[in-house]
Every structure is written in C-alpha cells, then in structure tokens.
Amino acid sequence: MTVDKEMLAQFLLRMGDNTLVLGHRVSEWCGHAPILEEDIALANTALDLIGQTQLWLGHAADVMGEGKSADDLAFLRDVWDFRNVLLLELPNGDFGQTLMRQFLFDAFQSILLPRLMKSTDAEVAAIAAKASKEAAYHVERSADTVVGLGDGTEESHARMQAALEYLWPYVGEMFASDEVDAAMAAAGIAPDPATLRDEYDALVGKVLAEATLSIPSDGFAHKGGRSGKMHTEHLGHMLTQMQWLQRAYPGNTW
Amino acid sequence: MYAQMIKTARSGVKSREEMTDQERAFQDKVDRDIKIEPQDWMPDDYRATLIRQMGQHAHSEVVGQLPEGNWITRAPTLERKAILLAKVQDEAGHGLYLYSAAETLGESRDELVRLLHEGRMKYSSIFNYPTLNWADIGAVGWLVDGAAIVNQVALQRTSYGPYSRAMIRICKEESFHARQGYHAIMKMAFGSPEQKKMAQDAVNRLWFPAIMMFGPNDSESTHSEQSMAWKIKVKSNDELRQQFVDQTIPQIEYLGLELPDPGIKWNEERGHYDFSDPDWSEFFDVIKGNGPCNVDRLKDRVKAWDDGAWVRDGLMAHAEKKRARKVAAE
C-alpha cells in the first residue's frame, strides 16, 4: 500500500521534533546538575536524542524531496512548522520536573519504538531498532529516578507530586490520534498511538505507585503541538537560541 | 591540565641523608619508575600534594563544562551539537575518574567539592575566560584541550598509579576533542568572511590564556622541585609551554589566520619558536579570583550544588528505605 508522502513526512517530523526539542531542553542542564553523575547522564540522554533527531529529520527531508537536510528542518523552520508534543517544549523547571517529563516521554517511546521496528517502511524500522535500545535504558534510568525521588524525603516527594500535576495534562496529547496516524496505521508504518494507551497507563501507573505519587484524576489534555495548531509560548524562545547562528549567518557551513 | 601553581606541601627537597629508611625506599621506587599504588606507604606531603593536584584537575573538568555549555543550546548544526554534548559528557566523566583517583588517597569527593565552593581550592585559570562566539568552542577544543594534552601526555608517566592510568584514558579522549575542535575552526577559517572573523577573534582572545595554562615561568615557579623529584610533575612549565607553541603555530598558519602575538618568530638557533611572555599580572589576577568569569563560574557551581541538595537527599533517603525494607524482609 502506498502512503501519502505528506502524511509520512508529518509523521517523521513528529518523531524528529520530539527528540529535537527534548534533546535541546535536556542539554540546557549542562554543568548544572545536582551531582556529577547526573551531569553525565543528562548529556548522554541529550546526545542520544540529538542522534535520533538526525535520523528522523534526515528521513523526513528525504521523503519531502525538496533537497533539504535534517539541519534545514531543525534550524530553518518556524514555530508553526514544529510537530513535537507540547510536553517536551515546556521549560525544565527543577531537576524533578525534568526527570518526570523525561519519564513520561521515555515510557511512551519504550512502547512505541519496538513496534516501529516492524514498520513496513524499512528506514523507520532501522531508526527504531537503534532508538529503541536507547529508549530502553532511558526509561530504566528515568523510572528509577522518579521512584527514588517520589519515595525519598518529604520535600522530594512534594516536588515530584507537583511536577506530575504540572505535566500530566500534557500526557494525553501523545495518544490523540488524527488522520496522519490513521494513514500510518493503514500503511503498516506505525501503530495508531491511541492503541498504546493501555500499555502506557499500566507501565506509568506501576512506576508512579512505586514512587508513592498519585496521578491526577482530571483527564484533561492540552493539544496543539503534534498538529502544529497551537504551541506554547515557550517554543519560540527555544528557537531563538537554537536557530540563532543559522539565521544570523544564512548559507554558511559549520 | 588544568592543574596550576600546585603548592608542594613541603619546601625544598630532602637529601638522601635527611630521609628516613621508609622515605628512601619510597624515593628509590619513584626513581626506578615503579608506580606508587594506594596501599603503598607514601610521605604525607606526597599524598597532600597529589590530592591538591588531582582535586584541582577534577574541579577544572567540572567547571570546564560551563563555558562549553554556554554554546550547546546555540550549536549551529545537529552534528556540532552532538559533538559538543559528547565532549562535555567526556569532561564530566574525567572529573569523575579524577575525584575517584583522589579518593584512593583518602580524600572524599564531597570534601574536595566543599573546598572548591568555599574558594579554598582552584580550577584552571582558562575557564575563567568567556566563550563569546561559536569559534571559541572550536578554539577551546583545539587550543585548550591541545594544551591540556601536552601536559597530560607527560603526566601519563607520573609516579602515582591511579593518576597515571586516569591520564592515559583521558588523553585518548582529549586528542579526539582537539581534532574535532580544529575541524570546527577550520570550517570557519575557510568559510565566509564573518566566520573567518569569528575564528580570528577566538584565536586572538584565547592564545595568551591558553599558554598561561602551563603556569608561571620556571624562574617564578617556586613549588616545582619536590614535585619533580617525586615525579608528580614530569616536565617543567616552560618546557611544556614551548612544546605547545611549537606544535600550534603551524596549525594557525595552516588556517590562514594572523598570528595572535607579533613576537612569534622561528628561532633557527634554538630550533623553536620564540614568543612573547603573556601578561603575568593578568594571570595572577585571574588566579586571585579577578578573571572575567571567576565570580559567575563559582556562583553557578555553588547554585547547582545547593539547588540539587533535595535531589541528593531524596535519593539517599530512598536508598536507606530500600535497604531497611530488604533487611525487614529477610
């Protein structure tokens, strides 16, 4: 079954923009972590995510067929062209909020990526094969940290509960499927994310219970990132930094 | 490198006659290039000097993340961003090896960090300079890591086993950084006029701070003699500086950049480049805390440590709970 190129490109941008935006956010920690081991872990996580971005956006650029590169997509698009979920563009907050966000995303990736390894798109399957190994240890680390801090001191527990309450309304967007997802599912390229929700809730529920944290009962979900309809105010500020050199000195090679 | 002006914990070198039997046996081992290991007897001053040197080196790796982190969020391509992330990850890893190596001498990492934060221990002067344009990141890899390598290759032969082994591993990674840094600045030196301007600006600003990394001239270096006898230090400041200058000038010329010092001239007779002395009053100002970034760098580190207290406490409390639950279950 042939798939609409534009739809496929949208799917790939969603994958690549997620890793790009989160990789950027995590890299903002450089040199400021609570302990040296965490500086290493944060840089390592950011590095994995940026590496995955090169692959996802590289494939997106190929599918788009306009002669663009992964760098063109990362550094020369404006906010309205980004397709990451809102969760990942939110500011880092404290270390607890950063690791809670990481866990909520890692859990999603650790379920999605192994399925993408069976994608009918050989390139998607190959990228997923590499990325799923990284996601497996990312989720192990972020889950451990969430448990350690949730079930740590009174203060660490309170901070983690606050982080969860702030971030939880952004979780639902990862599963809010639309016509792009329907097309990917029909072509066997990717599963409809809505079908991953039960597995996600089971994994996240288990870890958060171990962390002695309570999932907010309100099921409201902010949306607008993966469709590009409405990002948060935060993304534009991120792009002013990320894209500055490419914008100020157009056409140069670095 | 990253260890400068390490005050040897003793003044003057003891003659063989002044040494105890234990000290003589120790010195014989050092003289025969047999590595000193953590469980071996060693003079207290040897231990204290090494802790100071390795601690300062570790602190430099950690603080060194900050000037590079300053550009991670503005790296111009995904590849450059990945390279820079890998580099800072390596630096933090070097910090970890070195703190661990210092722990083998009985000094905890927490104590060394406390001394740094109280301003009682230093890190290399170079990290008190700002990174102002993207070429600085190339120049830091090429010149700063390049200078560090010159020092650290010599230190691979240092007498203390754990330090020597850490240096061997660190040098491999630093060589990688230096090549990647040179590659980044090469792109700019051969790029657009604006990029070339950035490259020249970086070399001009960082040249003298880089050659200051080796510490004061030998004639002013008061603490070296005992460290040399103990092989904590293997080559003199001026020897190392000359080696760095000799290897770096052809690299600047290859880039087609102007030399950052009008005093640089090949000296046929010596078989080395002549070069101007840096402004040592600036060096001593930086060492005393008056460099362009000293206050901000230390403030950043102290803030990171203080802000992270709840995380460290939380994780420790959890580990304790887990242990108690395990004991209760047994």
XYZ file of C-alpha atoms in Angstrom:
584
model
C 0.000 0.000 0.000
C 1.429 3.374 -0.942
C 1.248 6.095 1.609
C 0.675 9.787 1.082
C 4.137 11.395 1.180
C 2.918 14.433 3.017
C 1.357 12.294 5.718
C 4.539 10.258 6.072
C 6.589 13.447 6.294
C 4.261 14.729 9.039
C 4.726 11.501 10.990
C 8.507 11.722 10.657
C 8.524 15.371 11.713
C 6.567 14.406 14.820
C 9.161 11.794 15.688
C 12.135 14.056 14.924
C 10.752 17.208 16.506
C 10.005 15.314 19.716
C 13.602 14.196 20.050
C 14.995 17.537 18.872
C 13.007 19.640 21.310
C 13.535 17.344 24.276
C 17.226 16.891 23.407
C 17.588 20.659 23.403
C 15.810 21.067 26.726
C 17.923 18.379 28.386
C 21.104 19.946 27.011
C 20.215 23.181 28.823
C 21.250 21.440 32.042
C 24.905 21.227 31.023
C 27.109 21.729 34.072
C 24.217 22.451 36.451
C 23.024 19.015 37.594
C 22.639 18.098 41.285
C 25.595 15.710 41.115
C 28.306 14.875 38.612
C 26.805 11.503 37.659
C 23.626 13.324 36.649
C 25.580 15.792 34.511
C 26.953 12.805 32.643
C 23.558 11.123 32.370
C 21.823 14.297 31.145
C 24.474 14.977 28.495
C 24.285 11.350 27.432
C 20.491 11.437 27.141
C 20.584 14.678 25.163
C 23.226 13.181 22.887
C 21.088 10.111 22.178
C 18.080 12.297 21.425
C 20.008 14.577 19.073
C 21.420 11.491 17.338
C 17.895 10.167 16.839
C 16.842 13.584 15.549
C 19.469 13.434 12.817
C 17.952 10.147 11.645
C 14.267 11.083 11.895
C 14.633 14.514 10.338
C 17.047 13.142 7.734
C 14.411 10.656 6.666
C 11.722 13.364 6.770
C 13.828 15.549 4.483
C 14.308 12.653 2.054
C 10.584 11.936 1.965
C 9.785 15.611 1.416
C 12.136 15.512 -1.581
C 12.800 19.237 -1.695
C 16.548 18.847 -1.384
C 16.546 19.883 2.290
C 18.710 18.415 5.025
C 17.943 17.469 8.618
C 19.729 20.689 9.628
C 17.487 22.771 7.357
C 14.463 21.303 9.091
C 15.878 21.820 12.582
C 17.261 25.303 12.125
C 15.150 26.989 9.462
C 11.539 26.208 10.321
C 9.389 28.479 12.450
C 7.203 27.524 15.397
C 4.130 26.712 13.292
C 6.055 24.038 11.390
C 7.130 22.141 14.504
C 5.243 18.930 15.280
C 6.518 17.951 18.731
C 4.089 17.360 21.581
C 3.709 20.293 23.967
C 5.016 18.254 26.909
C 8.559 18.365 25.528
C 8.819 22.103 24.922
C 7.822 23.010 28.480
C 10.655 24.587 30.483
C 12.889 22.304 32.524
C 11.742 23.539 35.932
C 13.691 21.844 38.703
C 15.531 18.551 38.313
C 12.431 16.666 39.429
C 10.270 18.224 36.733
C 12.928 17.498 34.111
C 13.137 13.841 35.115
C 9.348 13.455 35.426
C 8.932 14.819 31.884
C 11.694 12.505 30.725
C 9.977 9.510 32.305
C 6.561 10.354 30.843
C 8.137 10.540 27.388
C 10.562 7.623 27.792
C 7.672 5.381 28.808
C 5.860 6.323 25.594
C 8.935 5.780 23.416
C 9.758 2.481 25.089
C 6.337 1.194 23.971
C 6.210 2.831 20.538
C 9.726 2.174 19.239
C 9.743 -1.643 19.480
C 6.536 -1.604 17.384
C 8.137 0.674 14.817
C 10.849 -1.932 14.343
C 8.200 -3.897 12.435
C 7.314 -0.908 10.247
C 6.713 -1.514 6.539
C 8.998 1.497 5.952
C 12.479 -0.047 6.122
C 14.103 3.221 7.168
C 11.626 3.735 10.007
C 12.281 0.174 11.166
C 16.053 0.727 11.084
C 15.902 4.001 13.030
C 13.571 2.396 15.578
C 15.950 -0.539 16.015
C 18.694 1.841 17.094
C 16.497 4.220 19.077
C 14.603 1.523 20.962
C 17.812 0.320 22.629
C 18.450 3.858 23.848
C 14.835 4.334 24.947
C 15.038 1.093 26.948
C 17.815 2.404 29.159
C 16.445 5.930 29.230
C 13.203 4.658 30.723
C 15.061 2.459 33.179
C 17.011 5.453 34.435
C 14.164 7.964 34.492
C 11.810 5.474 36.178
C 14.427 4.720 38.851
C 14.936 8.407 39.499
C 11.209 9.125 39.678
C 10.812 6.286 42.188
C 13.840 7.398 44.200
C 12.674 10.981 44.458
C 8.969 10.206 44.854
C 9.735 7.791 47.669
C 12.606 9.836 49.111
C 12.208 12.692 51.586
C 9.070 14.686 52.278
C 10.466 17.518 50.162
C 11.446 15.350 47.214
C 8.047 13.666 47.313
C 6.238 17.020 47.299
C 8.330 18.308 44.414
C 7.709 15.171 42.351
C 3.980 15.290 43.020
C 3.951 18.947 41.925
C 5.879 18.051 38.774
C 3.428 15.272 37.962
C 0.456 17.588 38.444
C 2.011 20.223 36.191
C 2.943 17.772 33.444
C 0.064 15.293 33.487
C -2.316 17.478 31.409
C 0.251 17.269 28.601
C 0.430 13.456 28.545
C -2.825 12.875 26.653
C -1.559 14.595 23.504
C 0.851 11.734 22.814
C -2.183 9.485 22.246
C -4.501 11.934 20.463
C -4.538 10.375 17.022
C -5.655 12.045 13.833
C -5.713 11.410 10.082
C -1.908 11.194 9.900
C -1.922 8.357 12.425
C -4.778 6.648 10.599
C -2.797 6.763 7.360
C 0.344 5.410 9.091
C -1.623 2.595 10.696
C -3.326 1.698 7.420
C 0.038 1.530 5.631
C 1.607 -0.518 8.426
C 4.194 2.189 9.031
C 3.287 2.954 12.630
C 0.601 1.952 15.117
C -2.188 4.345 15.983
C -0.879 5.849 19.257
C -4.340 5.578 20.835
C -3.841 1.797 20.830
C -0.760 2.190 23.071
C -2.561 3.947 25.889
C -3.462 0.921 27.998
C 0.069 -0.389 27.979
C 1.342 3.097 28.805
C -1.064 3.551 31.691
C -0.041 0.181 33.096
C 3.679 0.996 32.947
C 3.346 4.552 34.224
C 0.836 3.507 36.875
C 3.180 0.861 38.231
C 6.182 3.198 38.423
C 4.248 6.100 39.924
C 2.674 3.804 42.510
C 6.134 2.625 43.487
C 7.116 6.292 43.676
C 4.152 6.836 46.057
C 2.801 9.520 43.709
C -0.844 9.980 42.736
C -1.912 10.511 39.155
C -4.278 13.486 38.891
C -7.868 12.356 38.360
C -8.694 15.111 35.857
C -8.211 13.611 32.414
C -7.960 16.944 30.589
C -5.324 17.014 27.829
C -3.735 20.067 26.205
C -3.230 19.688 22.474
C -1.808 21.552 19.523
C 1.860 20.523 19.284
C 1.740 17.427 17.136
C -0.788 19.039 14.799
C 1.102 22.339 14.852
C -2.150 24.228 15.521
C -1.030 25.890 18.743
C 2.315 25.540 20.518
C 3.107 27.035 23.904
C 4.875 30.390 24.198
C 7.998 28.520 25.253
C 8.895 27.026 21.878
C 9.564 30.352 20.182
C 12.132 31.288 22.807
C 13.850 27.949 22.387
C 14.104 28.508 18.645
C 15.600 31.974 19.053
C 18.582 30.314 20.709
C 18.720 27.109 18.772
C 18.460 28.713 15.350
C 20.374 31.910 16.002
C 23.618 31.204 14.139
C 21.861 29.723 11.119
C 19.514 32.692 10.964
C 22.144 35.375 11.566
C 24.604 33.937 9.049
C 22.445 32.271 6.403
C 24.065 29.921 3.918
C 27.258 29.347 5.894
C 28.516 25.849 6.536
C 29.638 24.922 10.015
C 45.848 20.068 32.700
C 44.235 22.017 34.470
C 46.500 21.931 37.487
C 48.482 25.113 38.021
C 50.534 26.571 40.826
C 50.188 23.451 42.901
C 51.903 24.264 46.133
C 54.008 21.294 47.101
C 53.212 20.524 50.704
C 56.818 20.976 51.675
C 59.549 23.457 50.853
C 62.838 22.209 49.495
C 63.846 18.676 48.604
C 65.195 16.354 51.280
C 68.629 14.936 50.637
C 69.059 11.162 50.944
C 70.807 11.685 54.277
C 67.813 13.569 55.662
C 65.370 10.830 54.613
C 64.130 8.067 56.882
C 64.529 4.477 55.654
C 60.905 4.479 54.556
C 61.352 7.703 52.620
C 64.478 6.395 50.948
C 62.729 3.183 49.870
C 59.865 5.293 48.508
C 62.206 7.585 46.584
C 64.060 4.566 45.161
C 60.816 3.203 43.798
C 59.952 6.532 42.211
C 63.433 6.780 40.732
C 63.089 3.314 39.208
C 59.705 4.291 37.714
C 57.792 1.816 39.819
C 54.275 3.186 40.272
C 53.085 4.085 43.750
C 49.743 2.435 44.498
C 47.085 3.433 47.070
C 48.028 0.731 49.576
C 51.748 1.631 49.467
C 53.402 3.760 52.107
C 53.973 7.331 50.925
C 55.179 10.552 52.574
C 52.307 12.664 53.931
C 53.433 15.599 51.821
C 53.395 13.479 48.669
C 49.814 12.479 49.468
C 48.758 16.056 50.233
C 50.364 17.442 47.074
C 48.709 14.813 44.903
C 45.300 15.423 46.450
C 45.691 19.107 45.691
C 46.785 18.487 42.117
C 44.208 15.823 41.274
C 41.462 17.768 43.022
C 42.253 20.900 41.067
C 42.357 18.885 37.884
C 38.953 17.314 38.660
C 37.429 20.706 39.505
C 38.696 22.057 36.176
C 36.932 19.313 34.266
C 33.689 20.079 36.070
C 33.853 23.872 35.822
C 35.025 23.447 32.219
C 31.531 22.267 31.328
C 30.232 25.802 31.839
C 31.971 27.742 29.040
C 31.093 24.927 26.628
C 27.552 24.605 27.920
C 27.261 28.289 27.092
C 27.104 27.282 23.394
C 25.384 23.888 23.461
C 21.975 25.473 23.012
C 23.287 27.583 20.120
C 25.331 24.981 18.233
C 24.749 25.656 14.537
C 24.128 22.095 13.304
C 22.863 18.861 14.782
C 26.260 17.283 14.255
C 28.095 20.101 16.067
C 25.602 19.903 18.885
C 26.114 16.139 19.184
C 29.905 16.547 19.141
C 29.767 19.194 21.842
C 27.426 17.113 24.002
C 29.750 14.145 23.679
C 32.653 16.373 24.675
C 31.056 17.780 27.813
C 29.954 14.306 28.751
C 33.589 13.217 28.463
C 34.726 16.169 30.603
C 32.278 15.312 33.364
C 33.492 11.713 33.120
C 37.106 12.894 33.512
C 36.055 14.782 36.609
C 34.581 11.590 37.965
C 37.736 9.491 37.321
C 39.899 12.125 38.920
C 37.744 12.517 42.022
C 37.779 8.726 42.293
C 41.555 8.674 41.915
C 41.781 11.301 44.683
C 39.532 9.128 46.857
C 42.161 6.391 46.707
C 44.296 8.792 48.751
C 41.611 9.089 51.421
C 40.026 12.390 50.375
C 36.298 12.274 49.620
C 34.729 13.937 46.626
C 32.306 15.809 48.884
C 35.203 17.319 50.810
C 37.001 18.418 47.637
C 33.804 19.970 46.305
C 33.268 21.764 49.602
C 36.786 23.234 49.404
C 36.131 24.390 45.845
C 32.861 26.029 46.787
C 34.436 27.778 49.751
C 37.087 29.188 47.416
C 39.821 27.193 49.127
C 40.661 25.113 46.054
C 41.074 26.318 42.500
C 40.432 25.161 38.963
C 42.379 26.090 35.847
C 42.593 29.807 35.057
C 41.446 29.147 31.476
C 37.847 28.505 32.483
C 37.567 31.995 33.863
C 37.530 33.347 30.325
C 34.250 33.690 28.432
C 33.228 31.888 25.234
C 31.908 34.753 23.128
C 31.403 33.412 19.635
C 30.921 29.958 18.145
C 34.569 29.759 17.036
C 35.513 29.839 20.717
C 34.122 26.326 21.004
C 36.458 25.155 18.234
C 39.309 27.071 19.841
C 38.620 25.579 23.266
C 38.823 22.076 21.797
C 41.893 22.825 19.726
C 43.908 25.180 21.969
C 42.686 24.422 25.488
C 42.373 20.671 25.145
C 45.518 20.816 22.996
C 47.427 22.484 25.833
C 45.920 20.025 28.290
C 47.132 17.114 26.182
C 50.712 18.395 26.146
C 50.648 18.459 29.929
C 48.744 15.231 30.363
C 50.811 13.151 27.962
C 53.736 13.985 30.238
C 51.614 13.110 33.278
C 50.931 9.624 31.934
C 54.369 8.898 33.401
C 53.534 10.405 36.780
C 54.510 8.291 39.779
C 51.070 7.729 41.310
C 49.460 4.715 39.607
C 45.765 5.729 39.657
C 46.593 9.243 38.408
C 48.841 7.906 35.665
C 46.178 5.450 34.482
C 43.489 8.134 34.548
C 45.750 10.321 32.388
C 46.210 7.568 29.817
C 42.483 7.213 29.360
C 41.793 10.938 29.488
C 44.454 11.701 26.873
C 42.746 9.457 24.347
C 39.506 11.370 24.696
C 41.212 14.761 24.763
C 43.001 14.014 21.476
C 39.625 13.422 19.931
C 38.383 16.752 21.275
C 41.395 18.609 19.950
C 40.892 17.200 16.454
C 37.187 17.958 16.469
C 37.879 21.476 17.732
C 40.421 22.077 14.985
C 37.971 20.755 12.412
C 35.267 23.150 13.652
C 37.563 26.157 13.463
C 38.910 25.040 10.083
C 35.371 25.176 8.667
C 35.173 28.758 9.875
C 38.647 29.877 8.856
C 37.906 28.614 5.338
C 34.280 29.800 5.433
C 32.601 33.168 4.941
C 34.340 36.443 5.896
C 32.173 36.625 9.023
C 33.152 33.111 10.038
C 36.810 33.886 9.461
C 36.432 36.973 11.627
C 34.978 34.830 14.428
C 37.873 32.370 14.122
C 40.460 35.153 14.269
C 38.714 36.767 17.242
C 38.724 33.461 19.120
C 42.430 32.822 18.469
C 43.359 36.380 19.431
C 41.459 36.221 22.707
C 42.351 32.689 23.747
C 46.030 32.464 22.742
C 47.572 34.047 25.818
C 45.121 32.470 28.273
C 45.966 29.099 26.645
C 49.712 29.486 27.072
C 49.147 30.666 30.648
C 47.619 27.269 31.362
C 51.117 25.864 31.871
C 51.633 28.149 34.842
C 54.310 30.763 35.564
C 57.813 30.724 34.083
C 60.163 28.184 35.634
C 62.141 31.011 37.239
C 58.969 32.017 39.128
C 57.666 28.545 39.791
C 58.532 28.010 43.418
C 56.895 24.692 44.089
C 58.251 22.505 41.337
C 61.435 20.984 42.680
C 59.952 18.498 45.130
C 57.120 17.628 42.738
C 59.688 16.864 40.044
C 61.721 14.688 42.436
C 58.550 12.763 43.302
C 57.552 12.621 39.642
C 54.202 14.158 40.420
C 55.316 16.663 37.855
C 57.368 15.335 34.959
C 58.286 18.322 32.801
C 58.716 21.991 33.675
C 56.160 24.667 32.842
C 58.393 26.315 30.251
C 59.282 23.047 28.527
C 55.621 22.177 28.159
C 54.682 25.671 27.011
C 57.385 25.641 24.334
C 56.194 22.259 23.095
C 52.637 23.571 22.803
C 53.713 26.748 20.999
C 55.867 24.768 18.565
C 53.069 22.409 17.642
C 50.349 25.065 17.442
C 51.899 27.834 15.319
C 51.985 25.780 12.098
C 48.337 24.927 12.755
C 47.416 28.623 12.986
C 49.358 29.279 9.786
C 47.558 26.450 8.001
C 44.247 28.112 8.849
C 45.457 31.301 7.165
C 44.826 33.279 10.350
C 47.058 36.036 11.646
C 49.352 35.014 14.462
C 47.945 36.293 17.762
C 51.326 37.553 19.007
C 53.718 39.774 16.981
C 56.569 38.254 18.964
C 56.164 34.836 17.358
C 59.226 34.077 15.246
C 61.082 30.896 14.301
C 64.429 30.794 16.066
C 66.801 28.763 13.888
C 69.431 28.574 16.584
C 67.135 27.190 19.280
C 65.097 25.115 16.865
C 61.967 26.516 18.479
C 59.552 29.392 18.036
C 60.176 32.497 20.103
C 57.047 34.096 21.519
C 56.048 36.893 23.864
C 55.518 36.289 27.515
C 51.885 36.601 28.475
C 50.902 39.411 30.813
C 51.570 37.571 34.047
C 49.840 40.225 36.120
C 46.633 39.192 34.335
C 47.365 35.558 35.182
C 47.801 36.353 38.867
C 44.625 38.466 38.823
C 42.692 35.507 37.402
C 44.211 33.123 39.940
C 43.237 35.518 42.728
C 39.633 35.497 41.568
C 39.583 38.592 39.370
C 39.297 36.970 35.953
C 36.373 37.891 33.699
C 34.241 34.933 34.808
C 35.542 33.765 38.210
C 32.624 35.030 40.221
C 29.957 33.769 37.822
C 31.556 30.353 37.355
C 31.771 29.656 41.061
C 28.320 31.098 41.679
C 26.921 28.766 39.005
C 28.563 25.721 40.538
C 27.522 26.577 44.077
C 23.958 27.227 42.930
C 23.824 23.912 41.051
C 25.061 22.140 44.176
C 22.682 23.941 46.539
C 19.673 23.583 44.226
C 20.459 19.878 43.940
C 20.578 19.230 47.678
C 16.978 17.995 47.802
C 17.710 15.551 44.960
C 20.751 14.072 46.676
C 18.899 13.906 49.994
C 15.853 12.333 48.361
C 17.838 9.638 46.590
C 19.844 8.862 49.740
C 16.658 8.619 51.796
C 15.167 6.251 49.228
C 18.265 4.052 49.202
C 18.069 3.878 53.001
C 14.374 2.953 52.917
C 15.065 0.261 50.342
C 17.853 -1.154 52.472
C 15.669 -1.163 55.578
C 12.828 -2.886 53.699
C 15.231 -5.535 52.441
C 16.540 -6.172 55.936
C 12.965 -6.373 57.270
C 12.053 -8.896 54.569
C 14.983 -11.183 55.389
